[in-house]
PDB file of C-alpha atoms in Angstrom:
ATOM      1  CA  UNK A 272      86.301 115.274  82.368  1.00  0.00           C
ATOM      2  CA  UNK A 273      89.630 115.604  84.126  1.00  0.00           C
ATOM      3  CA  UNK A 274      91.561 118.784  83.388  1.00  0.00           C
ATOM      4  CA  UNK A 275      95.258 118.371  82.558  1.00  0.00           C
ATOM      5  CA  UNK A 276      97.504 119.932  85.150  1.00  0.00           C
ATOM      6  CA  UNK A 277     101.179 120.758  84.952  1.00  0.00           C
ATOM      7  CA  UNK A 278     103.265 119.211  87.687  1.00  0.00           C
ATOM      8  CA  UNK A 279     106.896 118.690  88.473  1.00  0.00           C
ATOM      9  CA  UNK A 280     108.387 115.743  86.552  1.00  0.00           C
ATOM     10  CA  UNK A 281     107.324 112.414  88.034  1.00  0.00           C
ATOM     11  CA  UNK A 282     110.309 110.470  86.735  1.00  0.00           C
ATOM     12  CA  UNK A 283     112.706 109.178  89.340  1.00  0.00           C
ATOM     13  CA  UNK A 284     116.442 109.091  88.792  1.00  0.00           C
ATOM     14  CA  UNK A 285     117.193 105.529  87.801  1.00  0.00           C
ATOM     15  CA  UNK A 286     120.075 103.811  89.566  1.00  0.00           C
ATOM     16  CA  UNK A 287     123.480 105.084  88.539  1.00  0.00           C
ATOM     17  CA  UNK A 288     123.489 107.569  85.714  1.00  0.00           C
ATOM     18  CA  UNK A 289     125.950 109.540  83.704  1.00  0.00           C
ATOM     19  CA  UNK A 290     126.744 112.982  85.021  1.00  0.00           C
ATOM     20  CA  UNK A 291     123.832 115.290  84.259  1.00  0.00           C
ATOM     21  CA  UNK A 292     124.231 118.435  82.205  1.00  0.00           C
ATOM     22  CA  UNK A 293     122.531 121.780  82.577  1.00  0.00           C
ATOM     23  CA  UNK A 294     119.394 122.331  80.505  1.00  0.00           C
ATOM     24  CA  UNK A 295     121.252 124.759  78.311  1.00  0.00           C
ATOM     25  CA  UNK A 296     123.805 122.102  77.375  1.00  0.00           C
ATOM     26  CA  UNK A 297     121.616 119.034  76.880  1.00  0.00           C
ATOM     27  CA  UNK A 298     122.334 117.126  73.706  1.00  0.00           C
ATOM     28  CA  UNK A 299     119.931 115.846  71.078  1.00  0.00           C
ATOM     29  CA  UNK A 300     120.515 112.502  69.365  1.00  0.00           C
ATOM     30  CA  UNK A 301     123.160 112.919  66.694  1.00  0.00           C
ATOM     31  CA  UNK A 302     122.515 112.601  62.960  1.00  0.00           C
ATOM     32  CA  UNK A 303     124.564 109.413  62.932  1.00  0.00           C
ATOM     33  CA  UNK A 304     122.097 107.931  65.425  1.00  0.00           C
ATOM     34  CA  UNK A 305     119.226 108.994  63.181  1.00  0.00           C
ATOM     35  CA  UNK A 306     120.646 106.965  60.318  1.00  0.00           C
ATOM     36  CA  UNK A 307     120.812 103.881  62.519  1.00  0.00           C
ATOM     37  CA  UNK A 308     117.031 103.833  63.064  1.00  0.00           C
ATOM     38  CA  UNK A 309     116.433 101.962  59.814  1.00  0.00           C
ATOM     39  CA  UNK A 310     113.651  99.523  60.783  1.00  0.00           C
ATOM     40  CA  UNK A 311     110.276 100.939  59.786  1.00  0.00           C
ATOM     41  CA  UNK A 312     106.855  99.370  60.236  1.00  0.00           C
ATOM     42  CA  UNK A 313     105.125  98.697  56.918  1.00  0.00           C
ATOM     43  CA  UNK A 314     101.959  96.934  58.115  1.00  0.00           C
ATOM     44  CA  UNK A 315      99.373  97.056  60.874  1.00  0.00           C
ATOM     45  CA  UNK A 316     100.715  93.940  62.663  1.00  0.00           C
ATOM     46  CA  UNK A 317     103.645  95.757  64.221  1.00  0.00           C
ATOM     47  CA  UNK A 318     106.447  93.378  65.207  1.00  0.00           C
ATOM     48  CA  UNK A 319     109.190  94.887  67.332  1.00  0.00           C
ATOM     49  CA  UNK A 320     111.850  94.137  69.896  1.00  0.00           C
ATOM     50  CA  UNK A 321     113.433  96.432  72.440  1.00  0.00           C
ATOM     51  CA  UNK A 322     116.465  98.338  71.199  1.00  0.00           C
ATOM     52  CA  UNK A 323     119.318  97.639  73.616  1.00  0.00           C
ATOM     53  CA  UNK A 324     121.229 100.637  72.257  1.00  0.00           C
ATOM     54  CA  UNK A 325     118.600 102.936  73.795  1.00  0.00           C
ATOM     55  CA  UNK A 326     118.277 101.145  77.173  1.00  0.00           C
ATOM     56  CA  UNK A 327     119.350 103.028  80.287  1.00  0.00           C
ATOM     57  CA  UNK A 328     122.071 101.327  82.338  1.00  0.00           C
ATOM     58  CA  UNK A 329     119.544 100.364  85.066  1.00  0.00           C
ATOM     59  CA  UNK A 330     117.534  98.227  82.617  1.00  0.00           C
ATOM     60  CA  UNK A 331     118.284  94.658  81.545  1.00  0.00           C
ATOM     61  CA  UNK A 332     116.576  93.096  78.534  1.00  0.00           C
ATOM     62  CA  UNK A 333     115.522  89.444  78.459  1.00  0.00           C
ATOM     63  CA  UNK A 334     113.473  86.909  76.463  1.00  0.00           C
ATOM     64  CA  UNK A 335     115.050  87.850  73.137  1.00  0.00           C
ATOM     65  CA  UNK A 336     114.791  91.580  73.856  1.00  0.00           C
ATOM     66  CA  UNK A 337     111.031  91.597  74.485  1.00  0.00           C
ATOM     67  CA  UNK A 338     111.176  91.969  78.292  1.00  0.00           C
ATOM     68  CA  UNK A 339     112.663  94.556  80.663  1.00  0.00           C
ATOM     69  CA  UNK A 340     113.937  94.176  84.243  1.00  0.00           C
ATOM     70  CA  UNK A 341     114.707  97.158  86.466  1.00  0.00           C
ATOM     71  CA  UNK A 342     117.909  96.981  88.521  1.00  0.00           C
ATOM     72  CA  UNK A 343     117.933  99.563  91.315  1.00  0.00           C
ATOM     73  CA  UNK A 344     121.684 100.066  91.242  1.00  0.00           C
ATOM     74  CA  UNK A 345     122.102  99.258  87.585  1.00  0.00           C
ATOM     75  CA  UNK A 346     125.416  99.056  85.826  1.00  0.00           C
ATOM     76  CA  UNK A 347     128.229 101.508  86.256  1.00  0.00           C
ATOM     77  CA  UNK A 348     127.732 103.798  83.215  1.00  0.00           C
ATOM     78  CA  UNK A 349     131.446 103.508  82.499  1.00  0.00           C
ATOM     79  CA  UNK A 350     130.848  99.788  81.849  1.00  0.00           C
ATOM     80  CA  UNK A 351     128.048 100.448  79.333  1.00  0.00           C
ATOM     81  CA  UNK A 352     128.955 101.025  75.714  1.00  0.00           C
ATOM     82  CA  UNK A 353     128.714 104.728  74.939  1.00  0.00           C
ATOM     83  CA  UNK A 354     125.994 105.250  72.356  1.00  0.00           C
ATOM     84  CA  UNK A 355     124.226 108.500  71.401  1.00  0.00           C
ATOM     85  CA  UNK A 356     120.928 106.591  71.309  1.00  0.00           C
ATOM     86  CA  UNK A 357     121.133 105.474  74.964  1.00  0.00           C
ATOM     87  CA  UNK A 358     119.005 107.225  77.600  1.00  0.00           C
ATOM     88  CA  UNK A 359     121.482 108.793  79.972  1.00  0.00           C
ATOM     89  CA  UNK A 360     119.394 109.890  82.964  1.00  0.00           C
ATOM     90  CA  UNK A 361     116.079 107.992  83.054  1.00  0.00           C
ATOM     91  CA  UNK A 362     115.135 104.297  83.068  1.00  0.00           C
ATOM     92  CA  UNK A 363     113.737 104.298  79.531  1.00  0.00           C
ATOM     93  CA  UNK A 364     114.059 102.036  76.487  1.00  0.00           C
ATOM     94  CA  UNK A 365     112.531 102.293  73.005  1.00  0.00           C
ATOM     95  CA  UNK A 366     111.319  99.701  70.529  1.00  0.00           C
ATOM     96  CA  UNK A 367     113.384  99.052  67.408  1.00  0.00           C
ATOM     97  CA  UNK A 368     110.685  99.976  64.848  1.00  0.00           C
ATOM     98  CA  UNK A 369     109.639 103.464  63.786  1.00  0.00           C
ATOM     99  CA  UNK A 370     106.065 104.290  62.786  1.00  0.00           C
ATOM    100  CA  UNK A 371     104.969 107.141  60.536  1.00  0.00           C
ATOM    101  CA  UNK A 372     101.480 106.032  59.469  1.00  0.00           C
ATOM    102  CA  UNK A 373      98.728 103.522  60.123  1.00  0.00           C
ATOM    103  CA  UNK A 374      97.065 101.876  63.092  1.00  0.00           C
ATOM    104  CA  UNK A 375      99.087  99.543  65.317  1.00  0.00           C
ATOM    105  CA  UNK A 376      98.453  97.442  68.418  1.00  0.00           C
ATOM    106  CA  UNK A 377     100.609  95.660  70.999  1.00  0.00           C
ATOM    107  CA  UNK A 378     100.253  94.393  74.561  1.00  0.00           C
ATOM    108  CA  UNK A 379     102.374  94.504  77.706  1.00  0.00           C
ATOM    109  CA  UNK A 380     102.365  92.157  80.709  1.00  0.00           C
ATOM    110  CA  UNK A 381     102.658  94.399  83.773  1.00  0.00           C
ATOM    111  CA  UNK A 382     101.731  92.105  86.678  1.00  0.00           C
ATOM    112  CA  UNK A 383     105.290  92.065  88.080  1.00  0.00           C
ATOM    113  CA  UNK A 384     105.737  95.837  88.270  1.00  0.00           C
ATOM    114  CA  UNK A 385     104.276  98.605  90.416  1.00  0.00           C
ATOM    115  CA  UNK A 386     105.746 101.565  88.520  1.00  0.00           C
ATOM    116  CA  UNK A 387     106.017 101.881  84.760  1.00  0.00           C
ATOM    117  CA  UNK A 388     105.086 103.891  81.655  1.00  0.00           C
ATOM    118  CA  UNK A 389     103.892 102.555  78.303  1.00  0.00           C
ATOM    119  CA  UNK A 390     103.249 104.384  75.051  1.00  0.00           C
ATOM    120  CA  UNK A 391     105.141 105.974  72.181  1.00  0.00           C
ATOM    121  CA  UNK A 392     107.866 108.561  71.709  1.00  0.00           C
ATOM    122  CA  UNK A 393     109.557 110.251  68.803  1.00  0.00           C
ATOM    123  CA  UNK A 394     112.513 108.125  67.777  1.00  0.00           C
ATOM    124  CA  UNK A 395     114.817 111.128  68.114  1.00  0.00           C
ATOM    125  CA  UNK A 396     113.553 112.512  71.431  1.00  0.00           C
ATOM    126  CA  UNK A 397     116.289 113.850  73.702  1.00  0.00           C
ATOM    127  CA  UNK A 398     118.072 111.081  75.607  1.00  0.00           C
ATOM    128  CA  UNK A 399     118.308 113.427  78.605  1.00  0.00           C
ATOM    129  CA  UNK A 400     114.510 113.533  78.998  1.00  0.00           C
ATOM    130  CA  UNK A 401     111.969 111.015  80.280  1.00  0.00           C
ATOM    131  CA  UNK A 402     108.935 109.604  78.504  1.00  0.00           C
ATOM    132  CA  UNK A 403     105.918 111.515  79.766  1.00  0.00           C
ATOM    133  CA  UNK A 404     107.793 114.643  80.789  1.00  0.00           C
ATOM    134  CA  UNK A 405     108.982 115.158  77.216  1.00  0.00           C
ATOM    135  CA  UNK A 406     106.497 116.738  74.803  1.00  0.00           C
ATOM    136  CA  UNK A 407     107.848 114.268  72.221  1.00  0.00           C
ATOM    137  CA  UNK A 408     106.271 111.340  74.088  1.00  0.00           C
ATOM    138  CA  UNK A 409     102.754 110.135  74.918  1.00  0.00           C
ATOM    139  CA  UNK A 410     102.393 107.494  77.635  1.00  0.00           C
ATOM    140  CA  UNK A 411     100.121 105.793  80.136  1.00  0.00           C
ATOM    141  CA  UNK A 412     101.693 105.275  83.533  1.00  0.00           C
ATOM    142  CA  UNK A 413     101.085 103.407  86.762  1.00  0.00           C
ATOM    143  CA  UNK A 414     102.501 104.509  90.136  1.00  0.00           C
ATOM    144  CA  UNK A 415     101.262 104.476  93.730  1.00  0.00           C
ATOM    145  CA  UNK A 416      98.397 102.193  92.620  1.00  0.00           C
ATOM    146  CA  UNK A 417      97.022 104.796  90.236  1.00  0.00           C
ATOM    147  CA  UNK A 418      96.931 105.095  86.436  1.00  0.00           C
ATOM    148  CA  UNK A 419      97.495 108.328  84.520  1.00  0.00           C
ATOM    149  CA  UNK A 420      98.026 109.634  80.993  1.00  0.00           C
ATOM    150  CA  UNK A 421     100.983 111.940  80.458  1.00  0.00           C
ATOM    151  CA  UNK A 422     102.726 114.080  77.851  1.00  0.00           C
ATOM    152  CA  UNK A 423     104.886 117.171  78.262  1.00  0.00           C
ATOM    153  CA  UNK A 424     104.575 116.825  82.084  1.00  0.00           C
ATOM    154  CA  UNK A 425     100.790 117.259  81.813  1.00  0.00           C
ATOM    155  CA  UNK A 426      99.046 114.521  83.788  1.00  0.00           C
ATOM    156  CA  UNK A 427      95.447 113.306  83.558  1.00  0.00           C
ATOM    157  CA  UNK A 428      94.205 110.632  86.000  1.00  0.00           C
ATOM    158  CA  UNK A 429      92.869 107.462  84.360  1.00  0.00           C
ATOM    159  CA  UNK A 430      90.185 105.729  86.425  1.00  0.00           C
ATOM    160  CA  UNK A 431      88.307 102.413  86.362  1.00  0.00           C
ATOM    161  CA  UNK A 432      91.355 100.387  85.350  1.00  0.00           C
ATOM    162  CA  UNK A 433      92.428  98.494  88.479  1.00  0.00           C
ATOM    163  CA  UNK A 434      95.665  96.519  88.136  1.00  0.00           C
ATOM    164  CA  UNK A 435      95.268  94.038  85.269  1.00  0.00           C
ATOM    165  CA  UNK A 436      98.036  91.544  84.539  1.00  0.00           C
ATOM    166  CA  UNK A 437      98.232  92.690  80.923  1.00  0.00           C
ATOM    167  CA  UNK A 438      97.103  95.765  78.968  1.00  0.00           C
ATOM    168  CA  UNK A 439      97.014  96.821  75.334  1.00  0.00           C
ATOM    169  CA  UNK A 440      98.357  99.913  73.581  1.00  0.00           C
ATOM    170  CA  UNK A 441      96.623 101.138  70.421  1.00  0.00           C
ATOM    171  CA  UNK A 442      98.365 103.714  68.227  1.00  0.00           C
ATOM    172  CA  UNK A 443      96.555 105.413  65.357  1.00  0.00           C
ATOM    173  CA  UNK A 444      99.185 107.649  63.806  1.00  0.00           C
ATOM    174  CA  UNK A 445      96.891 109.150  61.175  1.00  0.00           C
ATOM    175  CA  UNK A 446      94.034 109.819  63.621  1.00  0.00           C
ATOM    176  CA  UNK A 447      96.600 111.200  66.089  1.00  0.00           C
ATOM    177  CA  UNK A 448      95.933 109.302  69.280  1.00  0.00           C
ATOM    178  CA  UNK A 449      97.294 106.616  71.596  1.00  0.00           C
ATOM    179  CA  UNK A 450      94.849 104.447  73.539  1.00  0.00           C
ATOM    180  CA  UNK A 451      95.071 102.294  76.664  1.00  0.00           C
ATOM    181  CA  UNK A 452      93.147  99.054  76.078  1.00  0.00           C
ATOM    182  CA  UNK A 453      91.385  96.695  78.478  1.00  0.00           C
ATOM    183  CA  UNK A 454      92.151  93.391  76.748  1.00  0.00           C
ATOM    184  CA  UNK A 455      89.481  91.446  78.669  1.00  0.00           C
ATOM    185  CA  UNK A 456      86.455  93.386  77.343  1.00  0.00           C
ATOM    186  CA  UNK A 457      88.065  94.484  74.985  1.00  0.00           C
ATOM    187  CA  UNK A 458      87.611  98.267  75.072  1.00  0.00           C
ATOM    188  CA  UNK A 459      89.604 101.479  74.932  1.00  0.00           C
ATOM    189  CA  UNK A 460      89.843 102.803  78.480  1.00  0.00           C
ATOM    190  CA  UNK A 461      91.403 106.171  77.696  1.00  0.00           C
ATOM    191  CA  UNK A 462      92.810 107.995  74.681  1.00  0.00           C
ATOM    192  CA  UNK A 463      95.619 110.516  74.609  1.00  0.00           C
ATOM    193  CA  UNK A 464      95.574 112.981  71.714  1.00  0.00           C
ATOM    194  CA  UNK A 465      98.861 113.593  69.944  1.00  0.00           C
ATOM    195  CA  UNK A 466     100.136 115.939  67.243  1.00  0.00           C
ATOM    196  CA  UNK A 467     102.661 113.667  65.597  1.00  0.00           C
ATOM    197  CA  UNK A 468     105.200 115.542  63.481  1.00  0.00           C
ATOM    198  CA  UNK A 469     107.899 112.857  63.228  1.00  0.00           C
ATOM    199  CA  UNK A 470     108.215 109.049  63.273  1.00  0.00           C
ATOM    200  CA  UNK A 471     107.517 107.446  66.651  1.00  0.00           C
ATOM    201  CA  UNK A 472     108.327 104.096  68.218  1.00  0.00           C
ATOM    202  CA  UNK A 473     107.066 102.059  71.192  1.00  0.00           C
ATOM    203  CA  UNK A 474     108.424 103.532  74.431  1.00  0.00           C
ATOM    204  CA  UNK A 475     108.761 102.171  77.958  1.00  0.00           C
ATOM    205  CA  UNK A 476     109.831 103.510  81.350  1.00  0.00           C
ATOM    206  CA  UNK A 477     110.364 101.132  84.275  1.00  0.00           C
ATOM    207  CA  UNK A 478     111.177 101.799  87.948  1.00  0.00           C
ATOM    208  CA  UNK A 479     110.139  98.526  89.579  1.00  0.00           C
ATOM    209  CA  UNK A 480     110.104  94.823  88.749  1.00  0.00           C
ATOM    210  CA  UNK A 481     109.722  93.711  85.156  1.00  0.00           C
ATOM    211  CA  UNK A 482     107.424  93.987  82.142  1.00  0.00           C
ATOM    212  CA  UNK A 483     107.091  91.890  78.989  1.00  0.00           C
ATOM    213  CA  UNK A 484     106.046  93.154  75.551  1.00  0.00           C
ATOM    214  CA  UNK A 485     103.916  91.249  73.010  1.00  0.00           C
ATOM    215  CA  UNK A 486     103.882  92.481  69.408  1.00  0.00           C
ATOM    216  CA  UNK A 487     102.794  91.176  66.015  1.00  0.00           C
ATOM    217  CA  UNK A 488      99.203  90.987  67.301  1.00  0.00           C
ATOM    218  CA  UNK A 489      95.928  91.678  65.543  1.00  0.00           C
ATOM    219  CA  UNK A 490      93.853  94.523  66.908  1.00  0.00           C
ATOM    220  CA  UNK A 491      90.944  93.084  68.941  1.00  0.00           C
ATOM    221  CA  UNK A 492      87.466  93.387  67.457  1.00  0.00           C
ATOM    222  CA  UNK A 493      85.328  96.215  68.763  1.00  0.00           C
ATOM    223  CA  UNK A 494      88.000  98.879  69.243  1.00  0.00           C
ATOM    224  CA  UNK A 495      87.131 100.905  66.141  1.00  0.00           C
TER     225      UNK A 495
END
C-alpha cells in the first residue's frame, strides 16, 4: 500500500491571474456567494453543468457548459467579470450542483488532455487555493503520464490505469469516499477517503487541452 507523502503543491499557475495575496490575507468566498449556490442534488442521478462564475480566466466552457478548454494565456483578468466565486489563481472550475448526501456517479472524457484533476471540493473552498492542495478537496489527477490521488497536498500514486479515453467518478457522501472508476470493466480502481463536513460539488482542474463531463448517468453494475 502506498504511503501518502506531503509534497510542494503540484498546481501550476494558470495563464494570467489576478495579483496574488499573502497567505495571511487570502479571502474566503463571501456569504453572498454562499447564497448563490442554490442548486442541490436530490437524487442519485446527478445532473450538473459547469458553473462559469467559478471558472478561472484561463478556462473556456463549451458544449452547453459541460466541457472545458485550457487557454495558456487566458483572458486578461480585468476583462473577466469580478465574482467572489471565481478561482483567482488556479485553473479550476466547479460544477453547479451541491451534494450533501447519497451516492452519485459521473464520467469525464479525458483523451484530449495530458494534465488534469477530477473529483469533488467543498462548494465554499477558498478561491485562492487549488483542488488537491486544499484540504477541502479530494481529486484524482493525471500529469507526466502518471495518475495520483490527492487531498491537502498529500499525494498517493494510482497504478494500473493507463490512459483511458474516459473515466468515471463515484462519490458516496455518506460512506465518505470518492472513487476513480474504470468504465470498461467496470471497477473501482482507487478510493480516496474523505471526512465531509460541508456540501461538496464536482470539481475540475485543467492545464492542458480539453475535457468533457457526462452527468445524469446511472452507476454501472458491480461497483457496490
